[in-house]
Amino acid sequence: MPSERPVGTGGPDAGDLRAVRAVRERLRAVLSCDPPSRTRALAQWAGELPIRVVVEESGGAPRQRLTAPEGADLAERLAIRSVAELLDLAASGDWERLRLCAADPCQDAFVDHSRPGKRQFCSTRCANRAHAAASRARRR
């Protein structure tokens, strides 16, 4: 879905905003899956994108980088960057520790670097809010 406007001219329009929101929803759908299903969902999403692979030299060794094709619109560039970052995260061994915050209404994602790997909330603020709500519910 390339933009009819040349890249870099004017600001994002309503169509760009809708497309970016669709990318956000697709990303949340991928992140909400358990790790084996998440891998399949990520592979399917990557297969739908016009990803270009660029091979560069880094420290004497080849390194690949995923990029958007020339003229890709904002949402396509964002989607490709998201897929590339998720693939890097998976390669680093943190795929199993990638989670969505359990606090309602937060929908942030985070990587759990705690030793036991049982963290449920993206931040102390979300944890406090969830624990306070649970405490109020128990008192009722």
XYZ file of C-alpha atoms in Angstrom:
140
model
C 0.000 0.000 0.000
C 2.508 2.631 -1.117
C 1.619 6.227 -0.434
C 0.694 8.443 -3.369
C 2.533 11.312 -1.693
C 6.341 11.311 -2.000
C 8.089 10.387 1.245
C 9.078 13.442 3.270
C 6.449 15.824 1.856
C 3.975 17.153 4.369
C 2.966 15.418 7.537
C 1.046 12.206 8.074
C -2.597 12.321 7.054
C -5.679 10.482 8.333
C -4.938 7.518 6.068
C -1.430 7.242 7.500
C -2.857 7.289 11.011
C -5.320 4.490 10.196
C -2.535 2.423 8.640
C -0.218 2.944 11.645
C -3.033 1.944 14.009
C -3.517 -1.225 11.953
C 0.210 -1.971 12.351
C -0.123 -1.416 16.103
C -3.044 -3.848 16.291
C -1.163 -6.434 14.239
C 1.857 -6.068 16.525
C -0.326 -6.535 19.614
C -1.917 -9.608 18.035
C 1.539 -11.115 17.469
C 2.690 -10.246 21.001
C -0.436 -11.656 22.640
C 0.295 -15.164 21.325
C 2.211 -17.758 23.328
C 5.826 -18.078 22.067
C 5.328 -20.973 19.590
C 2.226 -19.328 18.095
C 3.968 -15.946 18.215
C 6.719 -17.326 15.994
C 4.185 -18.487 13.400
C 2.293 -15.176 13.587
C 5.525 -13.213 13.144
C 6.573 -15.373 10.191
C 3.190 -14.861 8.540
C 3.352 -11.081 9.065
C 6.914 -10.919 7.716
C 5.796 -12.873 4.648
C 3.141 -10.262 3.894
C 5.557 -7.307 3.992
C 7.760 -5.994 1.163
C 10.950 -6.587 3.154
C 14.302 -5.889 1.536
C 17.427 -7.522 2.968
C 20.619 -5.458 2.956
C 23.938 -7.172 3.696
C 26.597 -4.959 5.273
C 30.040 -5.558 6.667
C 30.298 -5.159 10.419
C 33.601 -5.844 12.143
C 34.847 -7.841 9.152
C 31.777 -10.104 9.088
C 28.638 -9.852 6.989
C 25.535 -8.659 8.794
C 22.022 -8.562 7.396
C 19.561 -5.772 7.975
C 15.882 -5.732 7.040
C 14.713 -2.527 5.390
C 11.691 -1.151 3.620
C 11.813 -0.728 -0.150
C 12.261 2.714 -1.668
C 8.988 4.657 -1.513
C 7.410 2.562 1.259
C 4.820 4.448 3.267
C 5.028 5.202 6.987
C 3.022 2.152 8.089
C 5.072 -0.247 5.955
C 8.322 1.169 7.323
C 7.002 0.867 10.871
C 5.816 -2.706 10.320
C 9.145 -3.765 8.803
C 11.061 -2.136 11.654
C 8.814 -3.920 14.179
C 9.375 -7.301 12.520
C 13.144 -6.688 12.371
C 13.285 -5.755 16.067
C 11.223 -8.813 17.055
C 13.549 -11.049 15.048
C 16.552 -9.477 16.812
C 14.841 -10.072 20.151
C 14.206 -13.708 19.259
C 17.834 -14.150 18.154
C 19.049 -12.724 21.476
C 17.237 -15.480 23.390
C 14.584 -13.238 24.962
C 11.639 -14.495 22.875
C 10.161 -16.482 25.788
C 10.436 -13.436 28.063
C 8.574 -11.035 25.795
C 5.215 -10.246 27.406
C 2.282 -7.871 27.432
C 1.591 -6.021 30.680
C -1.077 -7.747 32.812
C -2.420 -4.446 34.199
C -5.728 -3.237 32.841
C -5.916 -1.067 30.642
C -2.162 -1.037 29.886
C -1.211 -2.722 26.617
C 2.547 -2.152 26.738
C 5.000 -4.915 25.894
C 8.180 -5.581 27.827
C 11.027 -8.068 28.084
C 11.219 -9.703 31.503
C 14.850 -9.555 32.637
C 14.086 -10.623 36.216
C 15.958 -13.649 37.502
C 12.930 -15.941 37.960
C 11.299 -14.685 34.761
C 7.854 -14.309 36.326
C 7.284 -10.560 35.949
C 3.742 -9.627 34.884
C 3.799 -5.834 34.700
C 5.724 -3.405 32.510
C 6.409 -0.999 35.372
C 6.050 -0.418 39.086
C 3.213 1.987 38.336
C 1.182 -0.720 36.572
C 1.967 -3.269 39.299
C 0.856 -0.855 42.038
C -2.335 0.012 40.159
C -3.202 -3.679 39.636
C -2.442 -4.628 43.245
C -4.494 -1.700 44.590
C -7.445 -2.685 42.397
C -7.189 -6.303 43.588
C -7.062 -5.126 47.199
C -10.166 -2.955 46.745
C -11.984 -5.875 45.109
C -11.134 -8.190 48.015
C -12.421 -5.650 50.569
C -15.827 -5.403 48.839
